[in-house]
Every structure is written in structure tokens, then in C-alpha cells.
PDB file of C-alpha atoms and ligand atoms in Angstrom:
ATOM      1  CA  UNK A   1    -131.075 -27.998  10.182  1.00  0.00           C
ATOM      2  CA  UNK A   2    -134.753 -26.858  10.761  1.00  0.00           C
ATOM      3  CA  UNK A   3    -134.229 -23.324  10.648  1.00  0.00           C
ATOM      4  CA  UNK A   4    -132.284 -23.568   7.320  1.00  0.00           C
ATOM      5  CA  UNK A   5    -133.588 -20.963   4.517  1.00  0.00           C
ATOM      6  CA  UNK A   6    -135.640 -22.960   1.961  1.00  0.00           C
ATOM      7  CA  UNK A   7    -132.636 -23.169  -0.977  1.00  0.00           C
ATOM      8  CA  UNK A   8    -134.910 -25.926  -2.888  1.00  0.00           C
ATOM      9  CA  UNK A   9    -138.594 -25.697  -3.596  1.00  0.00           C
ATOM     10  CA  UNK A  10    -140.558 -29.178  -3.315  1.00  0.00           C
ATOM     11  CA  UNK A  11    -141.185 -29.827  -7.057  1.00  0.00           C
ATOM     12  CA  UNK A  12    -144.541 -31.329  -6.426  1.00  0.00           C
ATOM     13  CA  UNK A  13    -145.765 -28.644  -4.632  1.00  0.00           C
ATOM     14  CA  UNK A  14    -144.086 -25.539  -6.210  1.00  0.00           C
ATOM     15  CA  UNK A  15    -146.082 -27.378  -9.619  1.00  0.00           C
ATOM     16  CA  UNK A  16    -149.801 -27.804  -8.131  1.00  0.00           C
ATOM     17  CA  UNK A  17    -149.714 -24.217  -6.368  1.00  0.00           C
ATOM     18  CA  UNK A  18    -148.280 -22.795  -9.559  1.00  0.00           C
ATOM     19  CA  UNK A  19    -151.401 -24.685 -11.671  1.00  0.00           C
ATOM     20  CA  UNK A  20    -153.513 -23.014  -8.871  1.00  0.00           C
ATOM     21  CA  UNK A  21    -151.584 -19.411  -9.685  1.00  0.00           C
ATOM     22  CA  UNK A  22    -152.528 -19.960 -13.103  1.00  0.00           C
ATOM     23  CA  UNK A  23    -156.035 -20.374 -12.672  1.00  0.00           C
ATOM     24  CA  UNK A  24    -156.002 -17.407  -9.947  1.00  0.00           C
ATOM     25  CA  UNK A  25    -154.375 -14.682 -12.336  1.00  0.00           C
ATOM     26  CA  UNK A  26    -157.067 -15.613 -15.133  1.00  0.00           C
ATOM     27  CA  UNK A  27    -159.397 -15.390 -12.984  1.00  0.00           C
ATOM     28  CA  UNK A  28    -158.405 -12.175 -11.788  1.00  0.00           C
ATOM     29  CA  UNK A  29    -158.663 -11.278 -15.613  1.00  0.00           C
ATOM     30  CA  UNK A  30    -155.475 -10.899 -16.790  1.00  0.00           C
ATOM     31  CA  UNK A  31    -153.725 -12.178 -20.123  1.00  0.00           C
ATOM     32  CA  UNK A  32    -151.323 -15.037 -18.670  1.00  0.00           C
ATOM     33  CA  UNK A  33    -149.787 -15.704 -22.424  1.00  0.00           C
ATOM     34  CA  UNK A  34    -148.306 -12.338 -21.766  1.00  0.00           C
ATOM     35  CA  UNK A  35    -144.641 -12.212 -21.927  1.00  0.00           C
ATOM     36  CA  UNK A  36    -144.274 -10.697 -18.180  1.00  0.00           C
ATOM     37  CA  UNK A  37    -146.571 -13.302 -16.638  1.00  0.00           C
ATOM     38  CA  UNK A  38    -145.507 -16.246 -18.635  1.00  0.00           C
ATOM     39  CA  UNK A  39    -142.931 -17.224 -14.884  1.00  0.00           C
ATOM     40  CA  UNK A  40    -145.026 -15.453 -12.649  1.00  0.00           C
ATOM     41  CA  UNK A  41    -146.787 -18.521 -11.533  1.00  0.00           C
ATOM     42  CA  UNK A  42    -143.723 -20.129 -10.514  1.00  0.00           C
ATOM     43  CA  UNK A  43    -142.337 -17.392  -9.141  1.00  0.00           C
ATOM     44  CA  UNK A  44    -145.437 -16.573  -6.551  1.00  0.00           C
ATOM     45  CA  UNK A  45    -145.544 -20.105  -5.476  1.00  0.00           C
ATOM     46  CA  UNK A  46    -141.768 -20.182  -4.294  1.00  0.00           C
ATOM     47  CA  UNK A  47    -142.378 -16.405  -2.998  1.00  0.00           C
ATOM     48  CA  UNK A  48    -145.187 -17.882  -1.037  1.00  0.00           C
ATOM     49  CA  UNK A  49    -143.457 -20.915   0.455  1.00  0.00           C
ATOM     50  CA  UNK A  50    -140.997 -19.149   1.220  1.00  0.00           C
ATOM     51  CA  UNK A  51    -142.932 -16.526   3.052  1.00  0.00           C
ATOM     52  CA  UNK A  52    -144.479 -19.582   4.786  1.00  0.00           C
ATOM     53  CA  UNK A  53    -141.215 -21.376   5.384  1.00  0.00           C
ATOM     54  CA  UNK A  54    -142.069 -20.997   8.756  1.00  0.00           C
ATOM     55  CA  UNK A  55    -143.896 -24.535   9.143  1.00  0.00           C
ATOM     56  CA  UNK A  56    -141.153 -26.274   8.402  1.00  0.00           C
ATOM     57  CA  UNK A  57    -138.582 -25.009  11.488  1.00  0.00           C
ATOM     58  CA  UNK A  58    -138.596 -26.071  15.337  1.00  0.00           C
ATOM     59  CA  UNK A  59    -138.281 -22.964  17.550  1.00  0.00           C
ATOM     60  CA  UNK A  60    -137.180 -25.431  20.169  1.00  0.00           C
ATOM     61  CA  UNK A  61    -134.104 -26.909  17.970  1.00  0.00           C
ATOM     62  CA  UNK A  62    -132.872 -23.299  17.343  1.00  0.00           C
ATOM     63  CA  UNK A  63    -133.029 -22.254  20.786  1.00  0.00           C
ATOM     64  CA  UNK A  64    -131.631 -25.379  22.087  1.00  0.00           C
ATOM     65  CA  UNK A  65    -128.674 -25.084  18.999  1.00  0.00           C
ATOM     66  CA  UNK A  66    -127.253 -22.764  20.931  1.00  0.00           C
ATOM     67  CA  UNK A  67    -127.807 -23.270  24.565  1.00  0.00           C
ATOM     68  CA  UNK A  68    -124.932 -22.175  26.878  1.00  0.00           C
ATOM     69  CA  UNK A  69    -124.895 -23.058  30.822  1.00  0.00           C
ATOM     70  CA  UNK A  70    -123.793 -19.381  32.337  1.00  0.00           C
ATOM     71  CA  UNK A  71    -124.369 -17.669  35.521  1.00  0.00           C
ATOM     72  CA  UNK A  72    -125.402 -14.579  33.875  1.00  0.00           C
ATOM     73  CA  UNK A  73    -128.567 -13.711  35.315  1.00  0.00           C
ATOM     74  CA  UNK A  74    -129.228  -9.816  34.174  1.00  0.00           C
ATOM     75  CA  UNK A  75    -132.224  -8.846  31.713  1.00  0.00           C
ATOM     76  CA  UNK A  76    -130.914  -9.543  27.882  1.00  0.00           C
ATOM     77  CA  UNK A  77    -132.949  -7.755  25.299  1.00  0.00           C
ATOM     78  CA  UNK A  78    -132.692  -7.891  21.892  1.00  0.00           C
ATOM     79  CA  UNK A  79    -134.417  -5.046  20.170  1.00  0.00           C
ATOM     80  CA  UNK A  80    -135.764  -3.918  16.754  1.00  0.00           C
ATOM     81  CA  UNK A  81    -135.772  -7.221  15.129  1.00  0.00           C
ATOM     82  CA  UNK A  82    -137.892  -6.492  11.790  1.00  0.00           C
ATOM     83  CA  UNK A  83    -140.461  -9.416  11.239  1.00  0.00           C
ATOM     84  CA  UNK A  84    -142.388 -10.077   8.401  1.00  0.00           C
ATOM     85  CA  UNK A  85    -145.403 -11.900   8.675  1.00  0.00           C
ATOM     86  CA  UNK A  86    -149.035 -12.576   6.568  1.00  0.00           C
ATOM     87  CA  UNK A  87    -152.627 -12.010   8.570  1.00  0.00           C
ATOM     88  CA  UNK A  88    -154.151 -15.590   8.262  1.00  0.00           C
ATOM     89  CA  UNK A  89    -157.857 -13.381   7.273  1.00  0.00           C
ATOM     90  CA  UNK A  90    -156.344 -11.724   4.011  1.00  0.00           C
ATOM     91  CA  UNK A  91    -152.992 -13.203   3.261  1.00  0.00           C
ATOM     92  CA  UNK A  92    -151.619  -9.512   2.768  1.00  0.00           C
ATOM     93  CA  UNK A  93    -148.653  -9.052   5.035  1.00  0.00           C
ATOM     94  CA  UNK A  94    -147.773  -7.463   8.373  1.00  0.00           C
ATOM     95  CA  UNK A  95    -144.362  -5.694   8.889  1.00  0.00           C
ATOM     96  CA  UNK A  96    -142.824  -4.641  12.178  1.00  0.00           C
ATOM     97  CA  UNK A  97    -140.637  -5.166  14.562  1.00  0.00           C
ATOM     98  CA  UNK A  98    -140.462  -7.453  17.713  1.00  0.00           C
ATOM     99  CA  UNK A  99    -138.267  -6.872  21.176  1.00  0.00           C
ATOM    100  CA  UNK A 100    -137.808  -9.536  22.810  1.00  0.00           C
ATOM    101  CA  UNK A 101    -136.133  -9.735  26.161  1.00  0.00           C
ATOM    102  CA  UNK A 102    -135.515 -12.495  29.173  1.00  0.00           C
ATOM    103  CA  UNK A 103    -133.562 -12.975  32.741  1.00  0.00           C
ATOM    104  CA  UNK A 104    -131.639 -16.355  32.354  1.00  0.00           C
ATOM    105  CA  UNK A 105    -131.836 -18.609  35.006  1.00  0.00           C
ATOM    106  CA  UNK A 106    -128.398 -20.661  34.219  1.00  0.00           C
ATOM    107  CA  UNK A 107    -128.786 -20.619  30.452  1.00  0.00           C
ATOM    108  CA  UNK A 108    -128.195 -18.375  27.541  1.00  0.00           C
ATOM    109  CA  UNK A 109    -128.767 -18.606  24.114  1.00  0.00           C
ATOM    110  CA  UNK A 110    -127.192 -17.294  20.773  1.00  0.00           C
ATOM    111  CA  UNK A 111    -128.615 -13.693  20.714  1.00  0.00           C
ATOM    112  CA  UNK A 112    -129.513 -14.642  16.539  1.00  0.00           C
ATOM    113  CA  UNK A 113    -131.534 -17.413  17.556  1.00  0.00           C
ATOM    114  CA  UNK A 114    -133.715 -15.114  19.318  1.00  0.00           C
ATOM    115  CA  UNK A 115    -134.159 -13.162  15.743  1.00  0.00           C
ATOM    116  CA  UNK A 116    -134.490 -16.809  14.073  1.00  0.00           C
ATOM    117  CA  UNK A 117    -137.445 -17.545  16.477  1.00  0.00           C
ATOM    118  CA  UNK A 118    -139.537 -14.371  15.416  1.00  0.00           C
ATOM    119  CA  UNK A 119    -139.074 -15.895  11.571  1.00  0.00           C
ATOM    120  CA  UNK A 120    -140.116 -19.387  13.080  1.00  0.00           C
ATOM    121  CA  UNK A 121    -143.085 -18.026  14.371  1.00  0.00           C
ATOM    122  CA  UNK A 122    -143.667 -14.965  11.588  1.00  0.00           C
ATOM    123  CA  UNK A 123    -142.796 -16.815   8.316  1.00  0.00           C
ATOM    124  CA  UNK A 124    -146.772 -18.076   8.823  1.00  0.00           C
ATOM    125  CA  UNK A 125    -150.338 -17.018   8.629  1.00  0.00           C
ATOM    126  CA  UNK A 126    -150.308 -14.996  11.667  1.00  0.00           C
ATOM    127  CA  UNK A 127    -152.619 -13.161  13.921  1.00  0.00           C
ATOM    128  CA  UNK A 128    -150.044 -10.536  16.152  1.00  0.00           C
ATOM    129  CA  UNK A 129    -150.987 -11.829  18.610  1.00  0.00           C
ATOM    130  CA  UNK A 130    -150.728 -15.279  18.764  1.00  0.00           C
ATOM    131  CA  UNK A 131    -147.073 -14.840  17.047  1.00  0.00           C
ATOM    132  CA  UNK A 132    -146.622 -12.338  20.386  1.00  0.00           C
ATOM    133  CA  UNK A 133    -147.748 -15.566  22.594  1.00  0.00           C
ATOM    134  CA  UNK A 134    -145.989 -18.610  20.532  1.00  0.00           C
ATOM    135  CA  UNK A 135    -142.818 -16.103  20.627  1.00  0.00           C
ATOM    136  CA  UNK A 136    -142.799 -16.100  24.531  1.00  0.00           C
ATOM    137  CA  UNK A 137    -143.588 -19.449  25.111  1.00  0.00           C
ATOM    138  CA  UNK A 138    -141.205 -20.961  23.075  1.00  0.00           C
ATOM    139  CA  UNK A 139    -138.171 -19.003  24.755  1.00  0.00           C
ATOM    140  CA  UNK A 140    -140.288 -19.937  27.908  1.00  0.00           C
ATOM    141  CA  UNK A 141    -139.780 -23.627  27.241  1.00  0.00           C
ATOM    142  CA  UNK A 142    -136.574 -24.030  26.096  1.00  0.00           C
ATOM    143  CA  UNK A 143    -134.446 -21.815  28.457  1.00  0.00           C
ATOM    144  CA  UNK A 144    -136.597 -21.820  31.746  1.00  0.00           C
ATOM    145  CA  UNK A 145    -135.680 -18.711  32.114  1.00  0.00           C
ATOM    146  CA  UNK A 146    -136.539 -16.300  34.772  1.00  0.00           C
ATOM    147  CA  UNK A 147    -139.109 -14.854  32.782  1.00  0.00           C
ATOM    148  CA  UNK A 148    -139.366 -13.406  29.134  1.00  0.00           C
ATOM    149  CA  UNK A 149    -141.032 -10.503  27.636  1.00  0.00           C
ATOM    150  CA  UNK A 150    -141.960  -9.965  24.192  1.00  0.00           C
ATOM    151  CA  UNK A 151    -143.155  -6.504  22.248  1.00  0.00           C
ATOM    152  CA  UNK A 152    -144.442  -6.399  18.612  1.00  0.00           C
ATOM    153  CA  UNK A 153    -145.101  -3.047  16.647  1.00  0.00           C
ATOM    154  CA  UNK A 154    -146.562  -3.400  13.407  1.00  0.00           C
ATOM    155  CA  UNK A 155    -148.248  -2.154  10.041  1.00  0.00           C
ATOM    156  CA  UNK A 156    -151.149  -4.635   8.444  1.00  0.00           C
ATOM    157  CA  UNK A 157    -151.388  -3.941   4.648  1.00  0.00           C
ATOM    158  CA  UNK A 158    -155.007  -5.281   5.153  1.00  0.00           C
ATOM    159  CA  UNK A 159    -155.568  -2.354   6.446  1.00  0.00           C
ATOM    160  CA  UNK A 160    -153.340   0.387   4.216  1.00  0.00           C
ATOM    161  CA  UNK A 161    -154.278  -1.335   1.086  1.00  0.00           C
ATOM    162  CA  UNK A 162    -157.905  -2.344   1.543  1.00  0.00           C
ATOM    163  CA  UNK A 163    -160.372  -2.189   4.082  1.00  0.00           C
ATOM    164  CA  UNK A 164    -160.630   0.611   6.565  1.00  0.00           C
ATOM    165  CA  UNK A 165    -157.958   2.321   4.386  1.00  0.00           C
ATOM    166  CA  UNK A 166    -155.470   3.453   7.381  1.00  0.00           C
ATOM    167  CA  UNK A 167    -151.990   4.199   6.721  1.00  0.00           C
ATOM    168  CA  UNK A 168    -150.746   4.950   9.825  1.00  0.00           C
ATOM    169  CA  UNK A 169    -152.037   2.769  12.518  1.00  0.00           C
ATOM    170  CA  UNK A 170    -149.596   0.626  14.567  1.00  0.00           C
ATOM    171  CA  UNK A 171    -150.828  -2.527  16.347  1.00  0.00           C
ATOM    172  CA  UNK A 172    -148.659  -3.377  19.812  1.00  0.00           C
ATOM    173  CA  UNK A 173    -148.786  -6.729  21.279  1.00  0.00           C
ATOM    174  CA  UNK A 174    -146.595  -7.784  24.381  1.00  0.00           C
ATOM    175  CA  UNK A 175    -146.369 -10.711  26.456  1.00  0.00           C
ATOM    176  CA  UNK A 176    -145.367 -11.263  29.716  1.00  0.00           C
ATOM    177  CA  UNK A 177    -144.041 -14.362  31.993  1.00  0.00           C
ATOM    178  CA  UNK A 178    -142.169 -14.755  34.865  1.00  0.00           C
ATOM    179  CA  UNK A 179    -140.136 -11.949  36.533  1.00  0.00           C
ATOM    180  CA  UNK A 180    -141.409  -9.371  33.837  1.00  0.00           C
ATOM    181  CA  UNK A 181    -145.111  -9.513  35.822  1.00  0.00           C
ATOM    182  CA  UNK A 182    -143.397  -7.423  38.451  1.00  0.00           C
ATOM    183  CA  UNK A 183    -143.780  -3.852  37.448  1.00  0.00           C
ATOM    184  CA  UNK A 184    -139.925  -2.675  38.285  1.00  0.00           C
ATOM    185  CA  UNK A 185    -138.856  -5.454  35.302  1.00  0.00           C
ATOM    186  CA  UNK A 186    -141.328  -4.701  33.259  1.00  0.00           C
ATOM    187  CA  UNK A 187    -141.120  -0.896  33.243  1.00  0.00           C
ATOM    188  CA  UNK A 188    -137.295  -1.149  33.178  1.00  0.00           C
ATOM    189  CA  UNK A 189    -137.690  -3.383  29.728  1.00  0.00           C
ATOM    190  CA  UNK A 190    -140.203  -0.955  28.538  1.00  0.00           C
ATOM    191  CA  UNK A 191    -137.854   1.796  29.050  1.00  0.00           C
ATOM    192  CA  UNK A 192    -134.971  -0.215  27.797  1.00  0.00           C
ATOM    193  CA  UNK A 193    -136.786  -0.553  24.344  1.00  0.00           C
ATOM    194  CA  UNK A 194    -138.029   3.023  23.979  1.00  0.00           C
ATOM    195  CA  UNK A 195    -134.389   4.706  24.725  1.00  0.00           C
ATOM    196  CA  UNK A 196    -132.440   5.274  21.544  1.00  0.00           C
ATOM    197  CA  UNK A 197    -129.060   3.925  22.608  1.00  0.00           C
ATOM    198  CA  UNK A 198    -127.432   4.314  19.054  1.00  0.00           C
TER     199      UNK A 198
HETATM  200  N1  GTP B 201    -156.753  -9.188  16.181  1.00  0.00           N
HETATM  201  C1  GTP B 201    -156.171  -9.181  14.977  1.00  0.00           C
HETATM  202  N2  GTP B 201    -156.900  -8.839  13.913  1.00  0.00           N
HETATM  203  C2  GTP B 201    -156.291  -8.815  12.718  1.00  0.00           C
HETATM  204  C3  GTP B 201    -154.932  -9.112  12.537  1.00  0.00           C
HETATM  205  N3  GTP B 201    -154.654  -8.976  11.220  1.00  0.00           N
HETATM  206  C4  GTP B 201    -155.799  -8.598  10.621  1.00  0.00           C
HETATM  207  N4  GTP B 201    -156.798  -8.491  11.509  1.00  0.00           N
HETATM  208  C5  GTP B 201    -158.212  -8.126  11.408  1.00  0.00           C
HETATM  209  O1  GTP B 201    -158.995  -9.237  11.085  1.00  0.00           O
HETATM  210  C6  GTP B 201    -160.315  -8.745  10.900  1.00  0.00           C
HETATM  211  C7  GTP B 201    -161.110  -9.622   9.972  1.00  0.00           C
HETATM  212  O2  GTP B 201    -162.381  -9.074  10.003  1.00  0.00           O
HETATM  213  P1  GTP B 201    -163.570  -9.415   8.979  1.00  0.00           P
HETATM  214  O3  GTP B 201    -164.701  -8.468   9.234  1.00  0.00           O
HETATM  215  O4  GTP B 201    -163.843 -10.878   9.028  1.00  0.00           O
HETATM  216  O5  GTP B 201    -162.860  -9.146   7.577  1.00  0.00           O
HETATM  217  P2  GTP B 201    -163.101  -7.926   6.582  1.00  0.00           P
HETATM  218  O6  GTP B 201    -164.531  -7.851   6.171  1.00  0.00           O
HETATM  219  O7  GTP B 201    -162.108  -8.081   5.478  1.00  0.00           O
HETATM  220  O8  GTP B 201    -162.767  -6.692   7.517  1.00  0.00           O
HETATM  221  P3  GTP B 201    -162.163  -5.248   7.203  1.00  0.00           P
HETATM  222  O9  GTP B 201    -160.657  -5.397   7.237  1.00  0.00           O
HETATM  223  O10 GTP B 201    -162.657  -4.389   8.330  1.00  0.00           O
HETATM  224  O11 GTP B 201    -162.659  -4.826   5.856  1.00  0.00           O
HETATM  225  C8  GTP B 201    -160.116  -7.300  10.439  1.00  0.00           C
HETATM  226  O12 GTP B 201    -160.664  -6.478  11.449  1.00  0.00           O
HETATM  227  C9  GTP B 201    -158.593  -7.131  10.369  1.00  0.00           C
HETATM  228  O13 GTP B 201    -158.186  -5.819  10.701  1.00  0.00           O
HETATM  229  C10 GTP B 201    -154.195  -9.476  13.686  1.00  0.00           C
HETATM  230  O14 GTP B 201    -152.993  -9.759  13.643  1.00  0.00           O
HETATM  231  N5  GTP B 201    -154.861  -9.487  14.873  1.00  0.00           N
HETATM  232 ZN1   ZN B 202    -155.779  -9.023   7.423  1.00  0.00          ZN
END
């Protein structure tokens, strides 16, 4: 299935990015005969197709896995789904969370496939925003729903570890279709996602 996790590494490719690792580390100066490094290679290029694993699933296929004809036709929100992406400038990562919500019109889908579209769309190099956009739409297009709304909090390491040097600064993105341009649906989501229901 597309959105399987990546269990097996393409041996070609896990080899020529861990040849390029290699070259990378020494020429970041360090020893790479050293006992600690001697895997280390290997082990960034699986970390890093992994963390790209993205490219390789179909947001449309997991929505449309679980598609279900229902008359339901209330707001559904799923909230404080953690995504982990990279920044396409730096390649260091960006954590947060997304909130995703939409009003069916006829059609549901499996709440998890909402959480496996943020990885679809995260498990990439990224730009919040765009991931905010490509989120929406693909919900857009595969359930025609009534409209869909999606928030995204989140922390860039590009600019914790490096750069301006900020460690608290929290980037929102949202996007908006639909029902959720009306200001009653869109303040009632926005109120949804700030109230601690827990
Ligand atoms: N809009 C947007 N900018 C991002 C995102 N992730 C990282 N950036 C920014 O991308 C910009 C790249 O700017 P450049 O000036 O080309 O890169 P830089 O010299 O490394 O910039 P500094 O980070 O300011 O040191 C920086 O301002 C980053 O903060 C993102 O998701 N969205
Ligand atoms: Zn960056």
C-alpha cells in the first residue's frame, strides 16, 4: 500500500547516498575510521529516506482507503496530530502539530488517515506552508467535502540551532476552503482547537 512505512531500504540508493555520507562527514573533518562512525553512513541514509518517505505515498489512495458514504454532516476535527517535517532551505527539521478539521458532504473517512495525510505531505522538504496548502487540498479532492480547514503550529530548528538563534518562536499556518470561509465555522473550529477538552 502507498502509505506503508518504508520496512526495506532500496539497496542502490541507501549505497550511493551512503558513499555521499562518507564524503560529507570527512569533509566536515571528522575521523570516519573511527569505531562510532564506521555505520553511521548507512545509518543517515536510511534515517534520511525515511524522513523523506513521504514521496513515495498517494494522499489520495489513503483518503480514498477508507472512504465511507454517511449522512453525517457536522464539523469533524482531529486535533494535535504531531508532524515532523525538514525546511527544503536547510534540511534541519520542523516539529509541530497540525489540526485538521472538515464538514462531510456524504463521505467520511478513517479519522487515522487524516494523521497519515500530514506524514504524506510532512515526511518531505517542506515549506509550512505549502504542507498547510497540499494538506487541505488533498482532503479537498478526495472527499468533496463541505469545506476543510487546516492549522499548523511549529518549531524550525533552522532557527533554534543556527541562524537568528530563536528558541521560542512558533510559526502558524492555516488554510481555509469551503464552509470554513464563513466566520461562524471558522471561529467555532478555532475555538474547538484552543479548548482543552482532556
Ligand atoms: N516561509 C517559510 N520560511 C521558512 C520555512 N522554513 C525555513 N524558512 C526560512 O527560509 C529562509 C531562508 O532564507 P535565506 O536568507 O535564504 O537563508 P539563510 O541565510 O540561511 O537565512 P537565516 O535563517 O536568516 O540565517 C529563512 O528566513 C528561514 O527562516 C518555512 O516553512 N516557511
Ligand atoms: Zn530552514
Amino acid at each position: 500500500m502507498a502509505y506503508k512505512k518504508i520496512e526495506q531500504y532500496d539497496e542502490d540508493i541507501t549505497n550511493s547516498l551512503k558513499d555521499s555520507y562518507t564524503s560529507i562527514l570527512n569533509l566536515l573533518g571528522e575521523d570516519i575510521s573511527r569505531d562510532g562512525l564506521e555505520k553511521t553512513p548507512e545509518r543517515v541514509a536510511k534515517a534520511m529516506q525515511y524522513l523523506t518517505q513521504g514521496y513515495q505515498m498517494d494522499a489520495a489512495e489513503i483518503l480514498n482507503s477508507a472512504k465511507f458514504k454517511e449522512p453525517y454532516s457536522e464539523m469533524v476535527i482531529v486535533k494535535d496530530i504531531e508532524l515532523y517535517s525538514l525546511c527544503e532551505h536547510h534540511m534541519l527539521p520542523f516539529i509541530g502539530k497540525a489540526h485538521i478539521a472538515y464538514i462531510p458532504n456524504g463521505y467520511i473517512t478513517g479519522l487515522s488517515k487524516l494523521a497519515r495525510v500530514v506524514d504524506c505531505f510532512s515526511r518531505r522538504l517542506q515549506v509550512q506552508e505549502r504542507l498547510t496548502d497540499q494538506i487541505l487540498q488533498a482532503i479537498q479532492d478526495a472527499l468533496e467535502p463541505q469545506g476543510v480547514a487546516v492549522v499548523i503550529e511549529a518549531k524550525h530548528m533552522c532557527m533554534m540551532m543556527r541562524g537568528v538563534s530563536k528558541q521560542n518562536s512558533v510559526t502558524t499556518t492555516s488554510a481555509f476552503s469551503g464552509q470554513f470561509h464563513v466566520n461562524e465555522t471558522r471561529s467555532e473550529f478555532l475555538r474547538l482547537i484552543a479548548a482543552d477538552l482532556s
